[in-house]
């Protein structure tokens, strides 16, 4: 039998800081059988569109009937009815802005949400906007199985992840600068406002993100449940270096279950104006205007689903309780902060930036921040986090500095340049 192979030439313009004018060019040899499998998977997740919107940044947004979205293909959701009754919001007034522009002396607002909104077209009522996945997206991944998934990585309990603990950086290539609650608490959600930047990424299979983690289960086992939301720059996943709104979930420590955004069945979207995986615009600039997004994830006390809010009372969608084991009950820990992948592609530490690419000590307008850290308790009430711990595995490359004041509550600055113009980073 003859074997047929196709060669795909991908050109990805990333605008990386170390080679800003270059594009990343590479080829793939793909067998016809593998190509068929890829296309079958794309046909499964790219549902028929009622309307298609072309974004100015190159994204294709498909407006899909909410009852035909990928989430409902999950075997645990075959009989699931999309929650129509609005969830009960936690008892605290939310911000009135989706994206806030902050300056030193005042707070100004602009109406920007996501880049695909700029042409004025919106998805019709009863549909949800879904960023279309392409064959090029799949080809950038290591394999079809890995497409849309975080790399499986070993995580140590936070009370062991100190300077004298086993080196989690060399174990899995992921580095963090995070704040976290104490272990074994009863937590039903979390909220924070996150500064948005466009950090530079050194190589295509690295990423930089800033997010909230809602966690329960064993950190050093195979049953960790995690719900995650924030913004990320991931050339491998999206083909560019734009910061994008993202979600993630897993019930088995990132082994097989879950995925980013809507790239597998699970997360049910209910909002017709926000596209998960689409670019956020505008972004912050060094010593200039600062932009941030507010993200809330909490467990609906009536039906038990984990809802995501973006900005004020804008509901994006929810993770059905049927997806989870430990999180079907409650969370036991929350983390807020940044994460990068250090692939050591050039036999040294990556220059991929975290946050703004500046260390925490530089402060407002220069370093990236999380502000107004809050958790949801068993009474569905939001309260400011008072006791947090912080962790940065490699403070010569990325660090974190927490504080408190009346306006920002519990907050922190975080990030760093990696090895970029930073000889102290090994």
Coordinates of C-alpha atoms in Angstrom, one line a residue:
X1 CA 0.0 0.0 0.0
X2 CA 1.3 3.4 -0.9
X3 CA 1.8 6.0 1.8
X4 CA 0.9 9.6 1.1
X5 CA 2.5 12.5 2.8
X6 CA 1.7 16.2 2.7
X7 CA 4.1 19.0 3.5
X8 CA 2.8 22.0 5.3
X9 CA 4.8 25.2 5.5
X10 CA 3.7 27.4 8.4
X11 CA 4.7 31.0 8.8
X12 CA 4.0 32.4 12.2
X13 CA 4.8 36.1 12.7
X14 CA 5.4 36.4 16.5
X15 CA 7.3 39.6 16.9
X16 CA 9.5 38.2 19.6
X17 CA 11.8 40.6 21.5
X18 CA 15.0 38.7 20.7
X19 CA 14.2 38.7 17.0
X20 CA 11.4 41.1 16.5
X21 CA 11.5 41.3 12.7
X22 CA 11.6 37.5 12.1
X23 CA 8.9 35.1 11.5
X24 CA 9.0 31.5 12.7
X25 CA 9.1 29.2 9.7
X26 CA 8.9 25.5 9.9
X27 CA 7.6 22.5 7.9
X28 CA 5.6 19.4 8.9
X29 CA 5.5 16.1 7.1
X30 CA 2.0 14.8 7.6
X31 CA 0.7 11.4 6.5
X32 CA -2.7 11.3 4.8
X33 CA -4.0 9.2 7.7
X34 CA -2.9 11.7 10.3
X35 CA -4.3 14.5 8.3
X36 CA -7.7 12.7 8.2
X37 CA -7.6 12.3 11.9
X38 CA -6.8 16.0 12.4
X39 CA -9.7 17.1 10.1
X40 CA -12.1 14.7 11.9
X41 CA -11.2 16.3 15.2
X42 CA -11.6 19.8 13.7
X43 CA -15.0 18.9 12.3
X44 CA -16.0 17.8 15.8
X45 CA -15.0 21.0 17.6
X46 CA -15.8 23.5 14.9
X47 CA -19.6 23.4 15.0
X48 CA -21.8 24.7 12.1
X49 CA -22.1 28.4 12.3
X50 CA -25.3 30.5 12.1
X51 CA -23.0 33.5 11.3
X52 CA -19.2 33.9 10.8
X53 CA -17.3 37.0 11.8
X54 CA -13.8 37.8 10.5
X55 CA -11.8 39.7 13.1
X56 CA -9.2 42.3 12.1
X57 CA -6.5 40.3 13.8
X58 CA -7.1 37.2 11.6
X59 CA -9.4 35.2 13.9
X60 CA -12.5 33.6 12.6
X61 CA -15.4 33.8 15.1
X62 CA -18.2 31.3 14.5
X63 CA -21.6 32.1 16.0
X64 CA -22.9 28.7 17.0
X65 CA -26.3 27.8 18.4
X66 CA -25.8 27.4 22.1
X67 CA -27.4 24.0 22.1
X68 CA -24.9 22.8 19.5
X69 CA -21.7 24.0 21.2
X70 CA -18.8 21.5 21.8
X71 CA -19.4 21.2 25.6
X72 CA -22.5 19.1 25.2
X73 CA -20.6 16.3 23.5
X74 CA -19.1 15.3 26.9
X75 CA -20.3 11.9 28.0
X76 CA -21.2 13.2 31.4
X77 CA -23.4 15.9 29.8
X78 CA -25.5 13.9 27.5
X79 CA -28.6 14.7 29.5
X80 CA -27.4 18.1 30.8
X81 CA -29.8 21.0 30.3
X82 CA -28.1 24.3 29.9
X83 CA -28.7 26.3 33.1
X84 CA -31.2 29.1 32.2
X85 CA -31.7 30.4 35.7
X86 CA -29.0 33.0 36.4
X87 CA -26.7 31.9 39.2
X88 CA -26.8 33.7 42.5
X89 CA -23.9 36.2 42.5
X90 CA -21.7 36.4 45.6
X91 CA -22.8 39.1 48.0
X92 CA -20.5 42.0 47.2
X93 CA -20.9 44.8 44.6
X94 CA -18.8 44.0 41.5
X95 CA -16.9 46.6 39.4
X96 CA -18.9 48.3 36.8
X97 CA -16.2 48.0 34.1
X98 CA -15.1 45.2 31.8
X99 CA -11.7 46.8 31.2
X100 CA -10.4 49.8 33.2
X101 CA -7.8 52.2 32.1
X102 CA -5.8 53.3 35.2
X103 CA -3.5 56.2 35.7
X104 CA -1.6 57.3 38.7
X105 CA -4.1 60.0 39.9
X106 CA -7.4 58.9 38.3
X107 CA -9.4 56.1 36.8
X108 CA -10.7 56.5 33.3
X109 CA -12.7 54.0 31.2
X110 CA -12.8 52.9 27.6
X111 CA -15.2 50.6 25.9
X112 CA -12.8 48.1 24.5
X113 CA -13.4 44.4 25.2
X114 CA -11.9 42.1 22.5
X115 CA -10.3 42.8 19.2
X116 CA -13.1 41.0 17.2
X117 CA -15.6 43.5 18.4
X118 CA -14.0 46.3 16.3
X119 CA -15.9 45.7 13.1
X120 CA -19.2 46.1 15.0
X121 CA -20.7 42.7 14.1
X122 CA -22.2 40.7 17.0
X123 CA -23.4 37.1 17.3
X124 CA -27.2 36.7 17.1
X125 CA -29.3 36.0 20.2
X126 CA -29.3 32.3 21.1
X127 CA -25.8 31.7 19.7
X128 CA -22.3 31.8 21.3
X129 CA -19.1 33.1 19.7
X130 CA -16.4 30.4 19.2
X131 CA -13.0 31.0 17.9
X132 CA -12.5 28.6 14.9
X133 CA -9.6 26.2 15.1
X134 CA -7.5 25.5 12.0
X135 CA -5.3 22.8 10.7
X136 CA -2.3 25.1 11.3
X137 CA -3.3 25.3 15.0
X138 CA -3.2 21.6 15.3
X139 CA 0.1 21.2 13.4
X140 CA 1.8 23.6 15.9
X141 CA 1.0 21.1 18.7
X142 CA 3.2 18.1 19.5
X143 CA 0.4 15.8 18.6
X144 CA -3.4 15.7 18.2
X145 CA -3.7 14.4 21.8
X146 CA -1.7 17.4 23.1
X147 CA -3.7 19.9 21.1
X148 CA -5.4 22.3 23.5
X149 CA -3.9 20.8 26.6
X150 CA -1.3 22.0 29.1
X151 CA 1.7 19.7 29.3
X152 CA 1.3 17.2 32.1
X153 CA 3.5 18.4 34.9
X154 CA 4.4 17.4 38.4
X155 CA 3.2 19.8 41.1
X156 CA 4.4 19.8 44.6
X157 CA 2.2 20.7 47.6
X158 CA 2.8 24.4 48.2
X159 CA 3.9 23.9 51.7
X160 CA 6.8 21.9 50.3
X161 CA 7.6 24.3 47.4
X162 CA 10.1 26.4 49.3
X163 CA 13.7 27.2 48.4
X164 CA 15.0 24.0 49.9
X165 CA 12.3 21.8 48.3
X166 CA 12.8 19.6 45.2
X167 CA 13.4 21.8 42.1
X168 CA 10.1 22.0 40.4
X169 CA 11.6 24.1 37.6
X170 CA 13.9 21.5 36.3
X171 CA 11.2 18.8 36.8
X172 CA 8.7 20.3 34.4
X173 CA 10.0 23.6 32.9
X174 CA 7.1 25.6 34.4
X175 CA 8.0 28.6 36.6
X176 CA 5.6 30.6 38.7
X177 CA 5.3 33.8 40.7
X178 CA 2.1 33.3 42.7
X179 CA 0.1 34.1 45.8
X180 CA -2.0 31.4 47.4
X181 CA -4.4 30.7 50.3
X182 CA -3.7 28.2 53.0
X183 CA -4.3 24.5 52.1
X184 CA -7.4 22.6 53.2
X185 CA -9.8 25.6 53.4
X186 CA -13.4 25.5 52.2
X187 CA -13.5 27.8 49.3
X188 CA -16.3 28.4 46.8
X189 CA -14.8 30.8 44.4
X190 CA -12.3 33.6 43.9
X191 CA -12.0 37.0 42.2
X192 CA -9.2 39.4 41.2
X193 CA -8.5 42.2 38.8
X194 CA -5.5 41.4 36.5
X195 CA -3.3 43.8 34.7
X196 CA -3.0 43.0 31.0
X197 CA 0.3 43.1 29.1
X198 CA 1.8 41.4 26.0
X199 CA 5.0 39.7 27.3
X200 CA 7.6 38.6 24.8
X201 CA 7.9 34.8 24.1
X202 CA 11.3 33.3 23.1
X203 CA 10.2 30.1 21.3
X204 CA 7.0 28.9 19.9
X205 CA 6.3 26.1 22.5
X206 CA 6.7 28.4 25.5
X207 CA 3.9 30.6 27.0
X208 CA 3.3 33.3 29.5
X209 CA 0.0 33.6 31.4
X210 CA -1.6 35.3 34.3
X211 CA -4.5 33.6 35.9
X212 CA -6.6 32.4 38.8
X213 CA -6.4 28.7 39.8
X214 CA -9.4 27.1 41.8
X215 CA -8.0 23.8 43.2
X216 CA -9.0 20.7 45.0
X217 CA -7.4 17.2 45.2
X218 CA -3.9 15.9 45.5
X219 CA -1.0 18.0 44.3
X220 CA 1.4 15.0 44.1
X221 CA -1.2 12.5 42.8
X222 CA -3.3 12.0 39.7
X223 CA -6.6 13.4 41.0
X224 CA -6.0 17.2 41.1
X225 CA -9.1 19.1 40.0
X226 CA -8.4 22.6 38.7
X227 CA -10.5 25.4 37.2
X228 CA -8.4 28.2 35.6
X229 CA -9.1 31.6 33.9
X230 CA -7.1 34.6 33.0
X231 CA -5.1 35.9 30.0
X232 CA -2.2 34.2 28.2
X233 CA 0.2 34.6 25.3
X234 CA 0.8 31.3 23.6
X235 CA 2.2 31.2 20.1
X236 CA 1.8 27.4 19.9
X237 CA -1.9 27.5 20.8
X238 CA -2.9 30.6 18.9
X239 CA -0.2 31.3 16.3
X240 CA 0.6 34.8 17.5
X241 CA 1.8 36.8 20.4
X242 CA -1.4 38.6 21.5
X243 CA -2.8 38.3 25.0
X244 CA -6.0 36.3 25.0
X245 CA -8.7 35.5 27.4
X246 CA -8.6 31.8 28.3
X247 CA -10.0 29.1 30.5
X248 CA -8.8 25.7 31.4
X249 CA -10.0 22.7 33.5
X250 CA -8.8 19.3 34.5
X251 CA -9.8 16.5 36.9
X252 CA -6.7 14.3 36.7
X253 CA -3.7 16.6 37.2
X254 CA -3.5 17.6 33.5
X255 CA -3.2 14.0 32.2
X256 CA -6.1 13.3 29.9
X257 CA -9.2 15.3 31.0
X258 CA -9.9 18.9 30.2
X259 CA -8.5 21.5 27.8
X260 CA -8.1 25.2 27.0
X261 CA -11.2 27.2 26.1
X262 CA -13.7 25.3 24.0
X263 CA -11.2 23.0 22.4
X264 CA -12.9 20.0 24.0
X265 CA -16.3 19.2 25.5
X266 CA -16.9 20.5 29.0
X267 CA -17.2 24.3 29.5
X268 CA -20.7 25.6 28.6
X269 CA -20.7 29.1 27.2
X270 CA -23.8 31.3 27.7
X271 CA -22.6 34.7 26.6
X272 CA -23.0 35.9 23.0
X273 CA -20.5 38.8 23.2
X274 CA -17.3 37.3 24.7
X275 CA -15.2 34.8 22.8
X276 CA -13.0 32.7 24.9
X277 CA -9.5 32.5 23.2
X278 CA -10.0 35.8 21.5
X279 CA -7.5 38.7 21.9
X280 CA -7.9 41.3 24.6
X281 CA -7.5 44.9 23.5
X282 CA -6.1 47.4 24.4
X283 CA -3.1 46.3 26.6
X284 CA -0.9 48.2 29.1
X285 CA 2.2 50.1 28.2
X286 CA 5.4 50.8 30.2
X287 CA 4.9 54.1 32.2
X288 CA 1.7 54.6 30.1
X289 CA -2.0 53.6 30.4
X290 CA -2.7 50.5 32.4
X291 CA -5.5 48.1 31.5
X292 CA -6.9 45.3 33.6
X293 CA -9.7 42.7 33.5
X294 CA -11.7 41.4 36.4
X295 CA -12.4 37.7 36.6
X296 CA -14.7 35.9 39.1
X297 CA -15.1 32.1 39.3
X298 CA -17.6 30.8 41.8
X299 CA -19.8 27.9 42.6
X300 CA -23.5 28.5 42.2
X301 CA -25.0 27.6 45.6
X302 CA -28.3 26.4 44.0
X303 CA -27.2 24.1 41.2
X304 CA -23.5 23.6 42.0
X305 CA -22.1 24.7 38.7
X306 CA -18.9 26.7 38.6
X307 CA -19.6 30.0 36.8
X308 CA -17.2 32.5 35.3
X309 CA -17.8 36.2 35.4
X310 CA -15.9 38.7 33.3
X311 CA -15.9 42.4 34.5
X312 CA -19.1 43.3 36.3
X313 CA -22.0 40.9 36.3
X314 CA -21.2 39.7 32.8
X315 CA -21.6 35.9 32.8
X316 CA -19.4 34.0 30.3
X317 CA -20.5 30.5 31.1
X318 CA -19.9 27.6 33.5
X319 CA -18.2 24.3 34.2
X320 CA -20.9 21.8 35.0
X321 CA -20.5 20.1 38.4
X322 CA -20.8 16.8 36.6
X323 CA -17.3 17.2 35.2
X324 CA -15.6 17.1 38.6
X325 CA -14.7 14.8 41.5
X326 CA -13.3 17.0 44.3
X327 CA -14.6 20.3 42.9
X328 CA -18.1 18.8 42.8
X329 CA -18.1 19.7 46.5
X330 CA -15.8 22.7 47.0
X331 CA -12.2 24.0 46.5
X332 CA -9.5 23.8 49.1
X333 CA -7.0 26.3 47.7
X334 CA -6.8 29.3 45.4
X335 CA -3.7 30.6 43.5
X336 CA -3.3 33.9 41.7
X337 CA -0.3 34.9 39.6
X338 CA 1.9 34.2 36.6
X339 CA 3.3 31.1 35.0
X340 CA 5.8 30.7 32.1
X341 CA 7.3 27.7 30.3
X342 CA 11.1 27.6 30.3
X343 CA 12.1 25.0 27.7
X344 CA 15.8 25.9 27.8
X345 CA 15.8 25.7 24.0
X346 CA 19.2 27.4 23.8
X347 CA 20.8 25.5 26.7
X348 CA 20.1 28.4 29.0
X349 CA 17.1 30.0 30.8
X350 CA 14.5 31.4 28.5
X351 CA 14.0 35.1 27.9
X352 CA 10.2 34.6 27.9
X353 CA 8.8 37.4 30.0
X354 CA 6.2 37.1 32.8
X355 CA 3.7 39.8 33.3
X356 CA 5.1 43.1 31.9
X357 CA 8.6 41.6 31.8
X358 CA 9.7 43.8 34.7
X359 CA 10.4 42.7 38.3
X360 CA 7.8 43.4 41.1
X361 CA 9.9 46.1 42.7
X362 CA 9.3 48.5 39.8
X363 CA 5.7 49.0 40.9
X364 CA 2.7 50.6 39.2
X365 CA 2.9 51.4 35.5
X366 CA 6.0 49.2 35.1
X367 CA 5.4 45.9 36.8
X368 CA 2.2 43.8 36.3
X369 CA -0.2 43.4 39.1
X370 CA -3.2 41.5 40.6
X371 CA -5.4 43.6 42.8
X372 CA -8.5 43.1 45.0
X373 CA -7.9 39.5 45.7
X374 CA -11.0 37.9 47.2
X375 CA -12.5 34.5 48.0
X376 CA -16.1 33.2 48.2
X377 CA -17.1 31.4 51.4
X378 CA -19.9 28.9 52.1
X379 CA -22.4 31.7 52.5
X380 CA -21.7 32.9 48.9
X381 CA -20.1 36.0 50.2
X382 CA -17.0 37.7 48.8
X383 CA -14.3 38.8 51.2
X384 CA -10.9 40.2 50.9
X385 CA -8.0 37.7 51.3
X386 CA -6.1 38.7 54.4
X387 CA -3.5 35.9 54.8
X388 CA -1.7 34.9 51.7
X389 CA 1.6 33.3 51.0
X390 CA 3.7 34.0 48.0
X391 CA 6.0 31.8 45.9
X392 CA 8.5 32.3 43.2
X393 CA 10.7 29.4 42.4
X394 CA 13.4 31.4 40.7
X395 CA 13.5 35.0 42.0
X396 CA 16.5 35.9 39.9
X397 CA 14.2 35.5 36.8
X398 CA 10.7 36.3 38.1
X399 CA 9.5 37.5 41.5
X400 CA 6.5 38.7 43.5
X401 CA 5.8 41.3 46.2
X402 CA 2.5 41.5 48.0
X403 CA 0.9 44.4 49.9
X404 CA -2.4 45.9 51.1
X405 CA -4.2 49.2 51.0
X406 CA -7.8 50.4 51.2
X407 CA -8.3 50.9 47.4
X408 CA -6.6 47.8 46.1
X409 CA -7.1 45.5 49.1
X410 CA -4.8 42.6 49.1
X411 CA -2.7 42.9 45.9
X412 CA 0.7 42.1 44.5
X413 CA 3.2 43.0 41.8
X414 CA 4.9 40.1 40.0
X415 CA 6.8 39.1 36.9
X416 CA 10.3 39.5 35.4
X417 CA 12.3 39.3 32.2
X418 CA 13.7 35.8 32.5
X419 CA 17.2 35.9 31.0
X420 CA 16.4 38.8 28.7
X421 CA 18.9 41.6 29.5
X422 CA 19.2 40.0 32.9
X423 CA 22.6 38.2 33.5
X424 CA 21.5 37.2 37.0
X425 CA 19.0 34.7 35.6
X426 CA 20.8 31.4 35.2

